[in-house]
């Protein structure tokens, strides 16, 4: 404020300028409606694209939660396999998503069980990928900044179409 007083004017003039500036509206503000509705949102967003109808919307975070031993990992692995191979979704509805690699972030040391399931379901193993941590059996710990950075780098690869974190901890 002392610079203003030295070079341009009085305190009263400065406060007057601030008040006038605050009252000015930009052209976009003048044309803005008093509120938006969900009709406006619908026009902007368009319909949801589903990877698995009613269950997995493309581009959204989906969390599957239940008591231990119910089959969350098997369901995720089965759907990952359908994304990878184009086979139907777990409820036999067509898979709508683009094929591609699946990033599997194992946090429960269940690689042996998952490998057995993949082989039992005759799923090619080459397109289910794991983050390049210490070794292929290293558990992913998303609370570790180094792990998060590696997972993020792999997840951003264009060929990665589906990401599973099993389990979120």
Coordinates of N, CA, C and O in Angstrom, one line a residue, residues 40-126:
X40 N -28.1 -30.0 -17.5 CA -26.9 -29.4 -18.0 C -25.7 -30.3 -17.9 O -24.9 -30.5 -18.8
X41 N -25.6 -31.0 -16.7 CA -24.6 -32.0 -16.5 C -24.7 -33.1 -17.5 O -23.7 -33.6 -18.1
X42 N -25.9 -33.6 -17.8 CA -26.1 -34.7 -18.7 C -25.6 -34.3 -20.1 O -24.9 -35.1 -20.8
X43 N -25.8 -33.0 -20.5 CA -25.3 -32.6 -21.8 C -23.8 -32.5 -21.9 O -23.2 -32.8 -22.9
X44 N -23.2 -32.2 -20.8 CA -21.7 -32.1 -20.7 C -21.1 -33.5 -20.7 O -20.0 -33.7 -21.3
X45 N -21.7 -34.4 -19.9 CA -21.0 -35.7 -19.7 C -21.4 -36.8 -20.7 O -20.6 -37.7 -21.0
X46 N -22.6 -36.9 -21.1 CA -23.1 -38.0 -21.9 C -23.3 -39.2 -21.1 O -23.1 -39.2 -19.9
X47 N -23.6 -40.3 -21.8 CA -23.9 -41.6 -21.0 C -22.6 -42.3 -20.5 O -21.5 -42.0 -21.0
X48 N -22.8 -43.1 -19.5 CA -21.7 -43.9 -18.9 C -21.4 -45.0 -19.9 O -22.3 -45.7 -20.4
X49 N -20.2 -45.3 -20.1 CA -19.8 -46.5 -20.9 C -19.4 -47.6 -19.8 O -18.7 -47.3 -18.9
X50 N -20.0 -48.7 -20.0 CA -19.8 -49.8 -19.1 C -18.8 -50.9 -19.6 O -18.9 -51.3 -20.7
X51 N -17.9 -51.2 -18.7 CA -17.0 -52.3 -19.0 C -17.8 -53.6 -18.7 O -17.7 -54.6 -19.5
X52 N -18.5 -53.6 -17.7 CA -19.4 -54.7 -17.3 C -20.7 -54.1 -16.9 O -20.8 -53.4 -15.9
X53 N -21.8 -54.3 -17.7 CA -23.0 -53.7 -17.5 C -23.5 -53.6 -16.0 O -23.7 -54.7 -15.4
X54 N -23.7 -52.4 -15.6 CA -24.3 -52.2 -14.2 C -23.3 -52.4 -13.1 O -23.6 -52.2 -11.9
X55 N -22.1 -52.9 -13.4 CA -21.1 -53.2 -12.3 C -19.8 -52.4 -12.4 O -19.4 -51.9 -11.4
X56 N -19.2 -52.3 -13.6 CA -18.0 -51.6 -13.7 C -18.0 -50.5 -14.8 O -17.9 -50.8 -16.0
X57 N -18.2 -49.3 -14.4 CA -18.2 -48.2 -15.4 C -16.8 -47.9 -15.8 O -15.9 -47.9 -15.0
X58 N -16.6 -47.6 -17.1 CA -15.3 -47.3 -17.6 C -14.8 -46.0 -17.1 O -15.6 -45.0 -17.1
X59 N -13.6 -45.9 -16.6 CA -13.0 -44.6 -16.1 C -13.4 -44.3 -14.7 O -13.1 -43.2 -14.3
X60 N -14.1 -45.1 -14.0 CA -14.4 -44.9 -12.6 C -13.7 -45.8 -11.7 O -13.2 -46.9 -12.1
X61 N -13.6 -45.4 -10.4 CA -13.0 -46.2 -9.4 C -14.2 -47.1 -8.9 O -15.2 -46.6 -8.5
X62 N -14.0 -48.4 -8.8 CA -15.0 -49.3 -8.2 C -14.3 -50.1 -7.2 O -13.2 -50.7 -7.4
X63 N -14.9 -50.2 -6.0 CA -14.4 -50.9 -4.9 C -15.3 -52.1 -4.6 O -16.5 -51.9 -4.5
X64 N -14.8 -53.3 -4.5 CA -15.5 -54.5 -4.2 C -15.1 -54.8 -2.7 O -14.0 -55.0 -2.4
X65 N -16.1 -54.8 -1.9 CA -15.8 -55.0 -0.4 C -16.8 -56.1 0.1 O -18.0 -56.1 -0.2
X66 N -16.2 -56.9 1.0 CA -17.0 -57.9 1.7 C -16.2 -58.5 2.8 O -15.0 -58.2 2.9
X67 N -16.7 -59.5 3.5 CA -16.0 -60.2 4.5 C -14.9 -61.0 3.8 O -15.0 -61.4 2.6
X68 N -13.8 -61.4 4.5 CA -12.8 -62.2 3.9 C -13.3 -63.6 3.4 O -14.3 -64.1 4.0
X69 N -12.8 -64.1 2.4 CA -13.1 -65.4 1.9 C -14.4 -65.5 1.0 O -14.8 -66.6 0.7
X70 N -15.0 -64.4 0.7 CA -16.3 -64.5 -0.1 C -16.0 -64.6 -1.5 O -16.8 -65.1 -2.3
X71 N -14.8 -64.2 -2.0 CA -14.5 -64.3 -3.4 C -14.2 -63.1 -4.2 O -14.3 -63.0 -5.4
X72 N -13.9 -62.0 -3.5 CA -13.5 -60.7 -4.1 C -12.4 -60.9 -5.1 O -12.4 -60.4 -6.2
X73 N -11.3 -61.5 -4.6 CA -10.1 -61.7 -5.4 C -10.4 -62.5 -6.7 O -10.0 -62.2 -7.8
X74 N -11.2 -63.6 -6.5 CA -11.5 -64.5 -7.6 C -12.4 -63.7 -8.6 O -12.2 -63.8 -9.8
X75 N -13.3 -62.9 -8.1 CA -14.2 -62.1 -9.0 C -13.3 -61.1 -9.8 O -13.4 -61.0 -11.0
X76 N -12.4 -60.4 -9.1 CA -11.5 -59.4 -9.8 C -10.7 -60.1 -10.8 O -10.5 -59.6 -11.9
X77 N -10.1 -61.2 -10.4 CA -9.2 -62.0 -11.3 C -10.0 -62.5 -12.6 O -9.6 -62.4 -13.7
X78 N -11.2 -63.0 -12.3 CA -12.0 -63.4 -13.4 C -12.4 -62.3 -14.4 O -12.4 -62.4 -15.6
X79 N -12.7 -61.1 -13.8 CA -13.0 -60.0 -14.7 C -11.8 -59.5 -15.4 O -11.8 -59.1 -16.5
X80 N -10.7 -59.5 -14.7 CA -9.4 -59.1 -15.3 C -9.1 -60.0 -16.5 O -8.7 -59.5 -17.6
X81 N -9.4 -61.3 -16.3 CA -9.2 -62.2 -17.4 C -10.1 -61.9 -18.6 O -9.8 -62.0 -19.7
X82 N -11.4 -61.5 -18.3 CA -12.3 -61.2 -19.4 C -11.9 -59.9 -20.1 O -12.0 -59.9 -21.3
X83 N -11.3 -59.0 -19.4 CA -10.8 -57.8 -20.0 C -9.7 -58.2 -21.0 O -9.6 -57.7 -22.1
X84 N -8.8 -59.0 -20.5 CA -7.6 -59.4 -21.2 C -7.9 -60.2 -22.5 O -7.4 -59.9 -23.5
X85 N -8.9 -61.1 -22.3 CA -9.1 -62.0 -23.4 C -10.3 -61.7 -24.2 O -10.5 -62.3 -25.3
X86 N -11.2 -60.9 -23.7 CA -12.4 -60.6 -24.5 C -13.5 -61.6 -24.1 O -14.6 -61.5 -24.7
X87 N -13.3 -62.5 -23.3 CA -14.3 -63.5 -22.9 C -15.4 -62.8 -22.1 O -15.2 -61.6 -21.7
X88 N -16.6 -63.4 -22.0 CA -17.7 -62.7 -21.3 C -17.4 -62.3 -19.9 O -16.5 -62.9 -19.3
X89 N -18.1 -61.3 -19.4 CA -18.0 -60.9 -18.0 C -18.4 -62.1 -17.1 O -19.0 -63.1 -17.5
X90 N -18.1 -62.0 -15.8 CA -18.4 -63.1 -14.9 C -19.9 -63.6 -14.9 O -20.1 -64.7 -14.6
X91 N -20.8 -62.7 -15.2 CA -22.2 -63.1 -15.3 C -22.6 -63.5 -16.7 O -23.8 -63.7 -17.0
X92 N -21.6 -63.7 -17.6 CA -21.8 -64.2 -19.0 C -22.3 -63.1 -19.9 O -22.7 -63.4 -21.1
X93 N -22.4 -61.8 -19.5 CA -22.8 -60.8 -20.4 C -21.5 -60.4 -21.2 O -20.4 -60.7 -20.8
X94 N -21.7 -59.9 -22.4 CA -20.6 -59.6 -23.3 C -19.6 -58.6 -22.6 O -20.1 -57.7 -22.0
X95 N -18.4 -58.8 -22.9 CA -17.4 -57.8 -22.4 C -17.4 -56.7 -23.4 O -17.1 -56.9 -24.6
X96 N -17.6 -55.5 -22.9 CA -17.7 -54.3 -23.8 C -16.4 -53.5 -23.9 O -16.3 -52.7 -24.8
X97 N -15.5 -53.8 -23.0 CA -14.3 -53.0 -23.0 C -13.3 -53.4 -24.0 O -13.3 -54.5 -24.6
X98 N -12.4 -52.5 -24.2 CA -11.3 -52.8 -25.2 C -10.3 -53.8 -24.5 O -10.1 -53.8 -23.3
X99 N -9.8 -54.7 -25.3 CA -8.9 -55.7 -24.8 C -7.6 -54.9 -24.5 O -7.3 -53.9 -24.9
X100 N -6.8 -55.5 -23.6 CA -5.5 -54.9 -23.3 C -4.9 -55.6 -22.1 O -5.4 -56.6 -21.6
X101 N -3.9 -55.0 -21.6 CA -3.2 -55.5 -20.4 C -3.9 -55.1 -19.2 O -4.6 -54.1 -19.1
X102 N -3.8 -56.0 -18.2 CA -4.4 -55.7 -16.9 C -3.2 -55.6 -15.9 O -2.4 -56.5 -15.8
X103 N -3.2 -54.5 -15.1 CA -2.2 -54.3 -14.1 C -2.8 -54.9 -12.8 O -3.8 -54.4 -12.3
X104 N -2.1 -55.9 -12.3 CA -2.6 -56.6 -11.0 C -1.6 -56.2 -9.9 O -0.4 -56.5 -10.0
X105 N -2.1 -55.4 -8.9 CA -1.3 -55.0 -7.8 C -1.6 -55.9 -6.6 O -2.6 -55.7 -5.9
X106 N -0.8 -56.9 -6.4 CA -1.0 -57.9 -5.3 C -0.5 -57.3 -4.0 O 0.6 -57.0 -3.8
X107 N -1.4 -57.3 -3.0 CA -1.0 -56.8 -1.7 C -1.3 -57.8 -0.6 O -1.2 -57.5 0.6
X108 N -1.6 -59.1 -1.0 CA -1.9 -60.1 0.0 C -1.1 -61.3 -0.2 O -1.4 -62.4 0.4
X109 N -0.1 -61.3 -1.0 CA 0.8 -62.4 -1.3 C 0.0 -63.7 -1.7 O 0.2 -64.8 -1.3
X110 N -0.9 -63.4 -2.6 CA -1.8 -64.5 -3.1 C -1.4 -64.9 -4.6 O -2.3 -65.4 -5.3
X111 N -0.2 -64.6 -5.0 CA 0.2 -64.9 -6.4 C 0.0 -66.3 -6.8 O -0.5 -66.6 -7.9
X112 N 0.3 -67.2 -5.9 CA 0.2 -68.7 -6.2 C -1.2 -69.1 -6.4 O -1.5 -69.8 -7.4
X113 N -2.1 -68.6 -5.6 CA -3.6 -68.9 -5.8 C -4.1 -68.3 -7.1 O -4.8 -68.9 -7.9
X114 N -3.7 -67.0 -7.4 CA -4.1 -66.4 -8.6 C -3.6 -67.1 -9.8 O -4.3 -67.2 -10.8
X115 N -2.3 -67.5 -9.8 CA -1.7 -68.2 -10.9 C -2.5 -69.5 -11.1 O -2.8 -69.8 -12.3
X116 N -2.8 -70.2 -10.1 CA -3.6 -71.5 -10.3 C -4.9 -71.2 -10.9 O -5.4 -71.9 -11.8
X117 N -5.6 -70.1 -10.5 CA -6.9 -69.8 -11.1 C -6.7 -69.4 -12.6 O -7.5 -69.8 -13.4
X118 N -5.7 -68.6 -12.9 CA -5.5 -68.3 -14.3 C -5.3 -69.5 -15.2 O -5.8 -69.6 -16.3
X119 N -4.5 -70.4 -14.7 CA -4.2 -71.6 -15.4 C -5.4 -72.5 -15.5 O -5.7 -73.1 -16.6
X120 N -6.2 -72.6 -14.5 CA -7.5 -73.4 -14.5 C -8.5 -72.8 -15.5 O -9.2 -73.5 -16.2
X121 N -8.5 -71.5 -15.6 CA -9.4 -70.8 -16.5 C -8.8 -70.7 -17.9 O -9.4 -70.1 -18.8
X122 N -7.6 -71.2 -18.1 CA -6.9 -71.2 -19.4 C -6.8 -69.8 -19.9 O -7.0 -69.5 -21.1
X123 N -6.3 -68.9 -19.1 CA -6.1 -67.5 -19.4 C -4.6 -67.3 -19.7 O -3.8 -67.7 -18.9
X124 N -4.3 -66.7 -20.9 CA -2.9 -66.5 -21.2 C -2.3 -65.5 -20.1 O -2.9 -64.6 -19.7
X125 N -1.1 -65.9 -19.7 CA -0.5 -65.2 -18.5 C 0.2 -63.9 -18.9 O 0.5 -63.0 -18.1
X126 N 0.6 -63.7 -20.2 CA 1.4 -62.6 -20.6 C 0.9 -61.2 -20.5 O 1.6 -60.3 -20.5

